[in-house]
Coordinates of C-alpha atoms (C1' of nucleotides) in Angstrom, one line a residue:
Chain X
X1 CA 0.0 0.0 0.0
X2 CA 1.2 3.5 -0.7
X3 CA 2.2 5.6 2.2
X4 CA -0.6 8.3 1.6
X5 CA -3.2 5.6 1.3
X6 CA -2.1 4.0 4.6
X7 CA -2.2 7.4 6.3
X8 CA -5.7 8.5 5.2
X9 CA -7.0 5.0 6.1
X10 CA -5.4 5.4 9.5
X11 CA -7.2 8.7 10.0
X12 CA -10.5 7.5 8.6
X13 CA -10.8 3.9 10.0
X14 CA -8.2 3.6 12.7
X15 CA -10.9 3.8 15.4
X16 CA -12.3 0.4 14.2
X17 CA -8.9 -1.2 14.9
X18 CA -7.6 0.7 17.9
X19 CA -8.9 1.8 21.3
X20 CA -9.9 5.5 21.1
X21 CA -8.4 8.2 23.4
X22 CA -5.4 6.0 24.4
X23 CA -2.0 6.1 22.9
X24 CA 1.5 4.8 23.8
X25 CA 4.7 6.6 23.8
X26 CA 8.0 4.8 24.2
X27 CA 11.4 6.1 25.4
X28 CA 13.9 3.7 23.9
X29 CA 17.2 3.7 25.6
X30 CA 20.4 2.4 24.1
X31 CA 24.1 2.6 25.1
X32 CA 26.8 3.0 22.6
X33 CA 30.4 4.4 22.6
X34 CA 30.0 5.4 26.3
X35 CA 26.9 7.5 25.6
X36 CA 23.3 7.0 26.6
X37 CA 21.1 7.2 23.5
X38 CA 17.4 7.6 22.8
X39 CA 15.6 6.6 19.6
X40 CA 13.5 9.3 18.0
X41 CA 11.4 9.8 14.9
X42 CA 11.3 12.9 12.7
X43 CA 7.7 13.8 12.2
X44 CA 6.8 14.6 8.6
X45 CA 6.3 18.3 7.9
X46 CA 6.3 19.3 11.6
X47 CA 10.1 19.3 11.4
X48 CA 10.2 18.4 15.1
X49 CA 11.1 15.0 16.5
X50 CA 8.8 12.6 18.3
X51 CA 8.9 9.5 20.5
X52 CA 8.1 6.2 18.9
X53 CA 4.5 5.5 19.7
X54 CA 1.2 4.0 18.6
X55 CA -2.1 2.6 19.6
X56 CA -3.7 -0.4 21.3
X57 CA -5.6 -2.9 19.2
X58 CA -9.1 -3.5 20.5
X59 CA -8.3 -6.8 22.1
X60 CA -4.7 -6.4 22.9
X61 CA -2.8 -6.2 26.2
X62 CA -1.2 -2.7 26.4
X63 CA 2.2 -4.2 27.1
X64 CA 1.9 -6.3 24.0
X65 CA 0.9 -3.2 22.0
X66 CA 4.1 -1.5 23.2
X67 CA 6.1 -4.6 22.2
X68 CA 4.5 -4.7 18.7
X69 CA 5.1 -1.0 18.1
X70 CA 8.7 -1.2 19.0
X71 CA 9.2 -4.4 17.0
X72 CA 8.2 -2.3 14.0
X73 CA 10.6 0.5 14.9
X74 CA 13.7 -1.6 15.9
X75 CA 13.3 -5.0 14.4
X76 CA 13.7 -6.5 17.9
X77 CA 11.5 -9.1 19.6
X78 CA 11.0 -9.4 23.4
X79 CA 12.2 -5.9 24.3
X80 CA 12.5 -5.1 28.0
X81 CA 9.6 -2.7 28.5
X82 CA 8.1 -1.0 31.5
X83 CA 5.2 1.5 31.8
X84 CA 6.2 4.4 34.0
X85 CA 3.6 7.1 33.8
X86 CA 0.3 8.2 32.2
X87 CA 0.2 11.6 30.6
X88 CA -3.4 12.9 30.7
X89 CA -3.4 16.6 30.4
X90 CA -6.6 17.5 28.4
X91 CA -4.5 20.3 26.8
X92 CA -1.9 18.0 25.3
X93 CA -3.6 19.2 22.0
X94 CA -2.8 16.2 19.8
X95 CA -5.7 17.6 17.7
X96 CA -3.8 20.6 16.3
X97 CA -0.8 18.4 15.5
X98 CA -2.8 15.8 13.7
X99 CA -4.9 18.4 11.8
X100 CA -1.8 20.2 10.7
X101 CA -0.3 17.0 9.7
X102 CA -3.1 16.1 7.3
X103 CA -3.2 19.6 5.9
X104 CA 0.4 19.5 4.9
X105 CA -0.2 16.1 3.3
X106 CA -3.0 17.7 1.2
X107 CA -5.8 15.6 2.7
X108 CA -9.0 17.3 3.9
X109 CA -10.9 15.8 6.8
X110 CA -13.4 17.3 9.1
X111 CA -13.7 14.5 11.6
X112 CA -11.3 11.8 12.7
X113 CA -10.7 9.8 15.8
X114 CA -7.2 11.2 15.6
X115 CA -8.5 14.7 16.3
X116 CA -9.9 13.5 19.7
X117 CA -8.1 13.9 23.0
X118 CA -5.5 11.3 23.8
X119 CA -4.3 10.0 27.1
X120 CA -0.8 8.6 26.6
X121 CA 0.9 5.8 28.5
X122 CA 4.7 6.2 28.8
X123 CA 6.9 3.2 28.5
X124 CA 10.7 2.9 28.9
X125 CA 12.4 0.4 26.7
X126 CA 16.0 -0.9 27.2
X127 CA 17.7 -2.3 24.1
X128 CA 21.0 -3.5 22.8
X129 CA 22.0 -0.6 20.6
X130 CA 24.0 -2.7 18.2
X131 CA 21.0 -5.0 17.4
X132 CA 18.5 -2.2 16.5
X133 CA 17.6 -1.4 12.9
X134 CA 15.8 1.9 13.1
X135 CA 12.7 2.1 10.9
X136 CA 10.4 5.2 10.6
X137 CA 6.6 4.8 10.9
X138 CA 4.0 6.2 8.5
X139 CA 4.1 9.6 10.3
X140 CA 7.8 10.0 10.1
X141 CA 10.5 10.5 7.6
X142 CA 13.5 9.4 9.7
X143 CA 14.3 7.3 12.7
X144 CA 17.6 8.0 14.5
X145 CA 19.5 7.7 17.7
X146 CA 20.3 10.8 19.8
X147 CA 22.7 11.4 22.6
X148 CA 20.6 12.0 25.8
X149 CA 22.4 15.3 26.2
X150 CA 21.7 16.5 22.7
X151 CA 17.9 16.1 22.3
X152 CA 16.4 18.1 19.4
X153 CA 13.2 20.1 19.6
X154 CA 10.2 17.7 20.1
X155 CA 6.5 17.8 19.4
X156 CA 3.8 18.1 22.1
X157 CA 4.9 17.1 25.6
X158 CA 7.4 14.5 24.3
X159 CA 10.4 16.2 25.8
X160 CA 8.7 16.1 29.2
X161 CA 7.9 12.4 28.7
X162 CA 11.6 11.8 27.9
X163 CA 12.9 13.6 30.9
X164 CA 10.5 11.7 33.2
X165 CA 11.6 8.4 31.6
X166 CA 15.2 9.2 32.3
X167 CA 14.3 9.9 36.0
X168 CA 12.5 6.6 36.1
X169 CA 15.4 4.8 34.6
X170 CA 17.6 6.2 37.4
X171 CA 15.1 4.9 40.0
X172 CA 15.1 1.5 38.3
X173 CA 18.9 1.1 38.3
X174 CA 18.9 -0.8 41.6
X175 CA 15.8 -2.9 40.9
X176 CA 15.9 -3.8 37.2
X177 CA 18.5 -5.5 35.0
X178 CA 19.3 -2.2 33.3
X179 CA 22.9 -3.2 32.5
X180 CA 21.9 -6.5 31.1
X181 CA 19.4 -5.0 28.7
X182 CA 21.5 -2.0 27.6
X183 CA 24.9 -3.6 27.1
X184 CA 26.0 -6.3 24.6
X185 CA 26.6 -9.8 25.9
X186 CA 30.2 -9.0 26.9
X187 CA 31.5 -5.7 28.1
X188 CA 34.3 -4.1 30.1
X189 CA 34.2 -2.7 33.6
X190 CA 34.8 0.9 32.4
X191 CA 31.9 0.5 30.0
X192 CA 29.6 -0.6 32.8
X193 CA 30.8 2.2 35.0
X194 CA 30.2 4.8 32.3
X195 CA 26.7 3.4 31.9
X196 CA 26.0 3.9 35.7
X197 CA 27.6 7.3 35.6
X198 CA 25.6 8.5 32.7
X199 CA 22.3 7.3 34.2
X200 CA 23.1 8.6 37.7
X201 CA 24.6 11.9 36.3
X202 CA 27.6 11.8 38.6
X203 CA 31.1 10.3 38.6
X204 CA 31.9 7.2 40.6
X205 CA 35.2 6.2 42.0
X206 CA 36.7 3.5 39.7
X207 CA 38.0 1.3 42.4
X208 CA 35.0 1.5 44.7
X209 CA 32.7 0.9 41.8
X210 CA 34.5 -2.2 40.8
X211 CA 34.6 -3.7 44.3
X212 CA 30.9 -2.9 44.9
X213 CA 29.7 -4.5 41.7
X214 CA 32.0 -7.5 42.0
X215 CA 30.8 -8.1 45.5
X216 CA 27.2 -8.3 44.3
X217 CA 28.2 -11.4 42.4
X218 CA 26.2 -10.4 39.3
X219 CA 29.3 -10.5 37.0
X220 CA 31.4 -13.3 35.5
X221 CA 34.8 -12.3 34.3
X222 CA 35.9 -13.8 31.0
X223 CA 39.5 -14.7 30.2
X224 CA 39.3 -12.5 27.1
X225 CA 40.5 -8.9 27.2
X226 CA 39.5 -6.0 25.0
X227 CA 42.6 -5.1 23.0
X228 CA 43.0 -2.0 20.8
X229 CA 43.4 0.9 23.3
X230 CA 46.9 2.2 23.8
X231 CA 46.8 1.1 27.4
X232 CA 46.3 -2.0 29.5
X233 CA 43.6 -4.2 28.0
X234 CA 40.5 -4.4 30.2
X235 CA 38.9 -7.8 30.9
X236 CA 35.5 -8.6 29.4
X237 CA 32.7 -9.5 31.7
X238 CA 29.2 -10.9 31.2
X239 CA 26.3 -10.9 33.6
X240 CA 25.4 -13.9 35.7
X241 CA 21.7 -13.5 35.1
X242 CA 20.7 -15.8 37.9
X243 CA 22.7 -13.9 40.5
X244 CA 21.7 -10.5 38.9
X245 CA 18.0 -11.2 39.4
X246 CA 18.5 -12.5 42.9
X247 CA 20.5 -9.3 43.8
X248 CA 17.8 -7.1 42.2
X249 CA 15.0 -8.6 44.3
X250 CA 16.8 -7.3 47.4
X251 CA 17.7 -4.0 45.6
X252 CA 21.3 -3.1 44.8
X253 CA 21.9 0.0 46.9
X254 CA 23.5 2.5 44.5
X255 CA 22.8 5.9 46.0
X256 CA 20.7 8.0 43.6
Chain Y
X1 CA -32.8 11.3 41.2
X2 CA -33.6 7.7 42.2
X3 CA -30.7 5.3 42.4
X4 CA -32.1 3.0 39.7
X5 CA -32.7 6.0 37.4
X6 CA -29.1 7.2 37.9
X7 CA -27.8 3.7 37.2
X8 CA -29.6 3.1 33.9
X9 CA -28.7 6.5 32.7
X10 CA -25.1 5.7 33.5
X11 CA -25.2 2.6 31.4
X12 CA -27.1 4.3 28.6
X13 CA -25.5 7.7 28.4
X14 CA -22.3 7.6 30.3
X15 CA -20.2 7.4 27.1
X16 CA -21.3 11.0 26.3
X17 CA -19.9 12.2 29.6
X18 CA -16.8 10.0 30.1
X19 CA -13.9 8.7 28.0
X20 CA -14.6 5.2 26.8
X21 CA -12.4 2.2 27.6
X22 CA -10.6 4.0 30.5
X23 CA -11.4 3.7 34.2
X24 CA -9.7 4.6 37.4
X25 CA -9.3 2.4 40.5
X26 CA -8.0 3.9 43.8
X27 CA -6.4 2.2 46.7
X28 CA -7.2 4.5 49.6
X29 CA -4.8 3.9 52.6
X30 CA -5.5 5.1 56.1
X31 CA -3.9 4.4 59.4
X32 CA -5.9 3.9 62.6
X33 CA -5.2 2.3 66.0
X34 CA -1.9 1.1 64.7
X35 CA -3.3 -0.7 61.7
X36 CA -3.0 0.1 58.0
X37 CA -6.4 0.2 56.5
X38 CA -7.9 0.3 53.0
X39 CA -11.3 1.7 52.0
X40 CA -13.5 -0.7 50.1
X41 CA -17.0 -0.7 48.6
X42 CA -19.4 -3.6 48.7
X43 CA -20.7 -4.1 45.1
X44 CA -24.5 -4.5 44.9
X45 CA -25.6 -8.1 44.2
X46 CA -22.1 -9.4 43.4
X47 CA -21.5 -9.8 47.2
X48 CA -17.8 -9.1 46.7
X49 CA -15.9 -6.0 47.5
X50 CA -14.4 -3.4 45.1
X51 CA -11.9 -0.6 45.1
X52 CA -13.4 2.9 44.8
X53 CA -13.2 3.9 41.2
X54 CA -14.8 5.8 38.3
X55 CA -14.3 7.4 34.9
X56 CA -12.7 10.4 33.3
X57 CA -14.8 13.3 32.0
X58 CA -14.2 14.0 28.4
X59 CA -12.2 17.2 29.1
X60 CA -10.8 16.3 32.5
X61 CA -7.2 15.7 33.6
X62 CA -7.0 12.1 34.9
X63 CA -5.5 13.2 38.2
X64 CA -8.5 15.5 38.7
X65 CA -10.8 12.7 37.9
X66 CA -9.2 10.6 40.6
X67 CA -9.6 13.5 43.0
X68 CA -13.2 14.1 42.1
X69 CA -14.0 10.4 42.6
X70 CA -12.4 10.2 46.0
X71 CA -14.0 13.4 47.1
X72 CA -17.3 11.7 46.6
X73 CA -16.2 8.6 48.5
X74 CA -14.5 10.3 51.4
X75 CA -15.7 13.9 51.6
X76 CA -12.1 15.0 51.5
X77 CA -10.6 17.7 49.2
X78 CA -7.0 17.7 47.9
X79 CA -6.2 14.1 48.6
X80 CA -2.6 13.0 48.2
X81 CA -2.9 10.9 45.1
X82 CA -0.4 9.1 42.8
X83 CA -0.9 6.9 39.8
X84 CA 1.1 3.7 40.1
X85 CA 0.2 1.3 37.3
X86 CA -2.0 0.6 34.4
X87 CA -4.0 -2.6 34.3
X88 CA -4.7 -3.5 30.7
X89 CA -5.3 -7.2 30.4
X90 CA -8.0 -7.6 27.7
X91 CA -9.4 -10.4 29.8
X92 CA -10.2 -8.3 32.8
X93 CA -13.8 -9.1 31.8
X94 CA -15.5 -6.0 33.2
X95 CA -18.2 -7.0 30.7
X96 CA -19.5 -10.0 32.6
X97 CA -19.5 -8.1 35.8
X98 CA -21.4 -5.2 34.5
X99 CA -23.9 -7.3 32.6
X100 CA -24.6 -9.4 35.7
X101 CA -25.0 -6.3 37.6
X102 CA -27.7 -4.9 35.4
X103 CA -29.5 -8.3 35.3
X104 CA -29.7 -8.4 39.0
X105 CA -31.1 -4.9 39.0
X106 CA -33.8 -6.0 36.6
X107 CA -32.7 -3.8 33.7
X108 CA -32.3 -5.2 30.2
X109 CA -29.8 -3.8 27.9
X110 CA -28.1 -5.3 24.8
X111 CA -25.5 -2.6 24.3
X112 CA -23.7 -0.2 26.6
X113 CA -20.3 1.4 26.8
X114 CA -20.1 -0.3 30.2
X115 CA -19.9 -3.7 28.4
X116 CA -16.7 -2.7 26.5
X117 CA -13.3 -3.5 27.5
X118 CA -11.7 -1.2 30.2
X119 CA -8.1 -0.3 30.8
X120 CA -7.8 0.8 34.4
X121 CA -5.3 3.2 35.9
X122 CA -4.4 2.5 39.5
X123 CA -4.0 5.3 42.0
X124 CA -2.8 5.2 45.6
X125 CA -4.4 7.7 48.0
X126 CA -3.1 8.6 51.4
X127 CA -5.7 10.0 53.8
X128 CA -6.2 11.0 57.4
X129 CA -8.4 8.1 58.6
X130 CA -10.2 10.3 61.2
X131 CA -11.4 12.8 58.6
X132 CA -12.9 10.4 56.1
X133 CA -16.7 10.0 55.9
X134 CA -17.2 6.8 53.8
X135 CA -19.9 7.1 51.2
X136 CA -20.9 4.3 48.8
X137 CA -21.4 5.0 45.1
X138 CA -24.3 4.1 42.9
X139 CA -22.9 0.6 42.3
X140 CA -22.4 -0.2 46.0
X141 CA -24.4 -0.8 49.1
X142 CA -21.6 -0.2 51.7
X143 CA -18.3 1.7 52.0
X144 CA -16.0 0.5 54.8
X145 CA -12.4 0.4 56.0
X146 CA -10.6 -3.0 56.1
X147 CA -7.4 -3.9 57.9
X148 CA -4.8 -4.5 55.1
X149 CA -4.3 -8.0 56.6
X150 CA -8.0 -8.9 56.5
X151 CA -9.0 -8.2 52.9
X152 CA -12.4 -9.8 51.9
X153 CA -13.0 -11.4 48.5
X154 CA -12.8 -8.8 45.7
X155 CA -14.2 -8.5 42.2
X156 CA -12.2 -8.7 39.0
X157 CA -8.4 -8.1 39.5
X158 CA -9.0 -5.7 42.4
X159 CA -7.1 -7.8 44.9
X160 CA -4.1 -7.8 42.5
X161 CA -4.4 -4.0 42.2
X162 CA -4.5 -3.7 45.9
X163 CA -1.4 -5.8 46.5
X164 CA 0.5 -3.9 43.8
X165 CA -0.5 -0.6 45.4
X166 CA 0.9 -1.8 48.8
X167 CA 4.2 -2.6 47.2
X168 CA 4.2 0.8 45.6
X169 CA 3.5 2.4 48.9
X170 CA 6.6 0.6 50.3
X171 CA 8.7 2.0 47.5
X172 CA 7.4 5.5 48.1
X173 CA 8.2 5.5 51.8
X174 CA 11.6 7.1 51.3
X175 CA 10.5 9.6 48.6
X176 CA 6.9 10.7 49.5
X177 CA 5.5 12.3 52.6
X178 CA 3.7 9.1 53.5
X179 CA 3.6 9.8 57.3
X180 CA 2.4 13.3 56.8
X181 CA -0.6 12.2 54.8
X182 CA -1.5 9.1 56.8
X183 CA -1.3 10.4 60.3
X184 CA -3.2 13.1 62.1
X185 CA -1.5 16.4 62.7
X186 CA 0.1 15.3 66.0
X187 CA 1.2 11.7 66.7
X188 CA 3.6 9.8 69.0
X189 CA 6.9 8.2 68.0
X190 CA 5.5 4.7 68.6
X191 CA 2.6 5.4 66.3
X192 CA 5.0 6.6 63.6
X193 CA 7.2 3.6 64.1
X194 CA 4.2 1.2 63.8
X195 CA 3.2 2.9 60.6
X196 CA 6.7 2.2 59.1
X197 CA 6.7 -1.3 60.4
X198 CA 3.3 -2.1 58.9
X199 CA 4.3 -0.7 55.5
X200 CA 7.7 -2.4 55.5
X201 CA 6.3 -5.6 57.0
X202 CA 9.2 -5.9 59.4
X203 CA 10.0 -4.9 62.9
X204 CA 12.4 -2.0 63.6
X205 CA 14.5 -1.3 66.7
X206 CA 12.7 1.3 68.7
X207 CA 15.9 3.2 69.7
X208 CA 17.5 3.2 66.3
X209 CA 14.3 4.2 64.6
X210 CA 13.9 7.2 66.9
X211 CA 17.5 8.3 66.3
X212 CA 17.3 7.9 62.6
X213 CA 14.0 9.7 62.2
X214 CA 15.1 12.5 64.5
X215 CA 18.3 13.0 62.6
X216 CA 16.5 13.6 59.4
X217 CA 15.0 16.7 61.0
X218 CA 11.5 16.1 59.7
X219 CA 9.9 16.2 63.1
X220 CA 9.1 18.8 65.7
X221 CA 8.6 17.6 69.2
X222 CA 5.7 19.2 71.1
X223 CA 5.7 19.9 74.8
X224 CA 2.5 17.9 75.1
X225 CA 2.4 14.2 75.9
X226 CA -0.1 11.5 75.3
X227 CA -1.6 10.4 78.6
X228 CA -3.8 7.5 79.2
X229 CA -1.6 4.5 78.9
X230 CA -0.4 2.7 82.0
X231 CA 3.2 3.6 81.3
X232 CA 5.3 6.7 80.7
X233 CA 3.4 9.2 78.5
X234 CA 5.0 9.5 75.0
X235 CA 5.6 13.0 73.5
X236 CA 3.5 14.2 70.6
X237 CA 5.3 15.1 67.4
X238 CA 4.3 16.9 64.3
X239 CA 6.0 17.1 60.9
X240 CA 8.2 20.0 59.9
X241 CA 6.8 19.9 56.3
X242 CA 9.6 22.2 55.0
X243 CA 12.3 19.9 56.2
X244 CA 10.3 16.8 55.3
X245 CA 10.1 17.8 51.7
X246 CA 13.7 18.7 51.6
X247 CA 14.7 15.3 53.1
X248 CA 12.5 13.5 50.6
X249 CA 14.1 15.1 47.6
X250 CA 17.3 13.3 48.6
X251 CA 15.5 10.1 49.6
X252 CA 15.4 9.0 53.2
X253 CA 17.2 5.7 53.1
X254 CA 14.9 3.3 55.0
X255 CA 15.9 -0.2 53.8
X256 CA 13.1 -1.9 52.0
Chain A
dC1 C1' 60.3 4.9 26.6
dC2 C1' 56.2 7.4 27.2
dA3 C1' 51.3 8.3 27.7
dA4 C1' 47.0 6.5 28.8
dA5 C1' 44.0 3.8 31.1
dA6 C1' 43.3 -0.6 33.8
dG7 C1' 44.3 -3.8 37.8
dT8 C1' 44.7 -4.1 42.7
dG9 C1' 44.7 -3.0 48.3
dT10 C1' 44.7 -0.2 52.5
dT11 C1' 43.3 3.4 55.5
dT12 C1' 39.6 6.2 57.3
dA13 C1' 35.1 7.9 58.1
dA14 C1' 30.3 7.2 58.4
dA15 C1' 26.2 4.6 59.1
dA16 C1' 23.6 0.8 60.7
dT17 C1' 23.1 -2.5 64.3
dA18 C1' 22.9 -4.4 68.8
dC19 C1' 22.2 -3.8 73.3
dA20 C1' 20.9 -1.8 78.8
dC21 C1' 19.4 1.2 82.1
dC22 C1' 16.3 4.5 84.0
dC23 C1' 11.7 6.9 84.0
dA24 C1' 6.7 8.0 84.2
dT25 C1' 2.0 6.2 84.4
dG26 C1' -2.3 3.5 85.8
dC27 C1' -4.0 0.0 88.3
Chain I
dG1 C1' 4.8 -1.3 94.2
dC2 C1' 4.8 -3.3 90.0
dA3 C1' 3.9 -4.1 85.3
dT4 C1' 4.0 -1.7 81.0
dG5 C1' 6.0 0.7 77.6
dG6 C1' 8.7 5.2 76.7
dG7 C1' 13.0 8.1 76.9
dT8 C1' 17.9 8.1 76.3
dG9 C1' 23.2 6.6 75.4
dT10 C1' 27.2 3.7 74.1
dA11 C1' 29.9 0.0 72.1
dT12 C1' 30.4 -2.8 67.9
dT13 C1' 30.0 -4.1 63.3
dT14 C1' 29.3 -3.2 58.7
dT15 C1' 29.5 -0.4 54.8
dA16 C1' 31.0 3.5 52.1
dA17 C1' 34.6 6.8 50.8
dA18 C1' 39.1 8.4 50.0
dC19 C1' 43.2 7.5 48.2
dA20 C1' 48.4 5.5 45.4
dC21 C1' 51.1 2.5 43.2
dT22 C1' 51.9 -1.0 39.7
dT23 C1' 50.9 -3.1 35.1
dT24 C1' 49.9 -3.5 30.3
dT25 C1' 49.3 -1.8 25.7
dG26 C1' 50.1 1.0 21.3
dG27 C1' 52.6 4.4 19.2

DNA sequence: CCAAAAGTGTTTAAAATACACCCATGC
DNA sequence: GCATGGGTGTATTTTAAACACTTTTGG
């Protein structure tokens, strides 16, 4: 189907397929080259950027919906997802955005479910950056990663959603397998530390960090080292998922 | 308006007033005579109990909706409310419940927005037990407090919602003014400790608890003591809200 | 051989825990 | 006067923080 056809059908008949008034917005976190990244879409015409999002099928679990949406944007199955907040301000004014969108596209419509008010459920997603193949949706022209410190101008309240998700990620650090989901299978201690530092937004002492994380028992050190830097080669580690989950049940005690 | 009239109007025309497919369920916590309590409604005919809940007006902020609903159930304004989770299983089967409800009432209806699937947003509410005047809604015959350890059989997934809310309350203890909202203006140290013990589900050392809580600076000791027990009269305390909020920003560090 | 960054261990300070005695009150 | 539970202080253990030297690697 042609893109325009898909779009006008979405505006005209989407309400038969999806629950009205409810949308999902996802903040997809990745970690690459020692930087925390977020996956964003460039909205057609609006010029601003948007969070990957979508709607809930009439008989679908909301968590499944979020998984389905992100499978389309990333190519990944079984993404680690958590709902973190519902954004329900009646003045979120999705109406204007969606009307302007159609206008630019050259389609005229007086009524559409897309002009209604939307309550949006925010999800955080943790993915392995290296495995993602970014794919724009029908409303977007691009899909790209951004450094968390270099977020472009965003539509609606999406920047607010993003900031709130980041705060949630920080709170989750001691209770969810954040490292496991954001890093590749094997990684070095400095990489893991940088991940913690970026999320917590503060520097940690290298030696104390290593001791603390080793003492939790959540890591297994490999024989292999990461060569290539002009310095001593750091060991690779991988997570001991069994111990990781056990440790998380009790909470891991990194000060926020 | 007569109760039955109100009810049939709700089933027939509620969708003009409220957002479809979305409901709110509140877990209202109170603390009285050293027990953590939850406010429940006895559903008409079903015999089981339910959380206080309701729907969102078409142009209303969801948080306002929760406030409005609880004002009706408790008589209280400006209740401390927090959303904590969205329950979105498509098999929550509110349909059966609502159909059965009407049947028992002797009303016949083939179609109603109330037979649709509902996604429910869970809220926790912290109230001063002594100020609440429980008031049933149009679906209920009673509204009463229950000890958190003596919860009766509940409709749908409401017991699950309640348990999840309790867990959330525990997580919030270090970051939200839980004591301030659950206790009366003045209270004794043993009362405060009991509140913490009940929420955390473990015993705390009396002397260490006192030191720790005093050191945070969130309390002001009054000259007055609580007489009446056959033992030394404990001092009354009240919260220093300014310091309390400051301490909460940093997190208060009671081990969960 | 030099710069850069990783590996490792000890010392010190702070926080949590365990524990004991005295004090007011009502019966 | 005695049982009950509240007020207060100290010693000990555990945990977190501060800190320095040695080692490996690439250029």
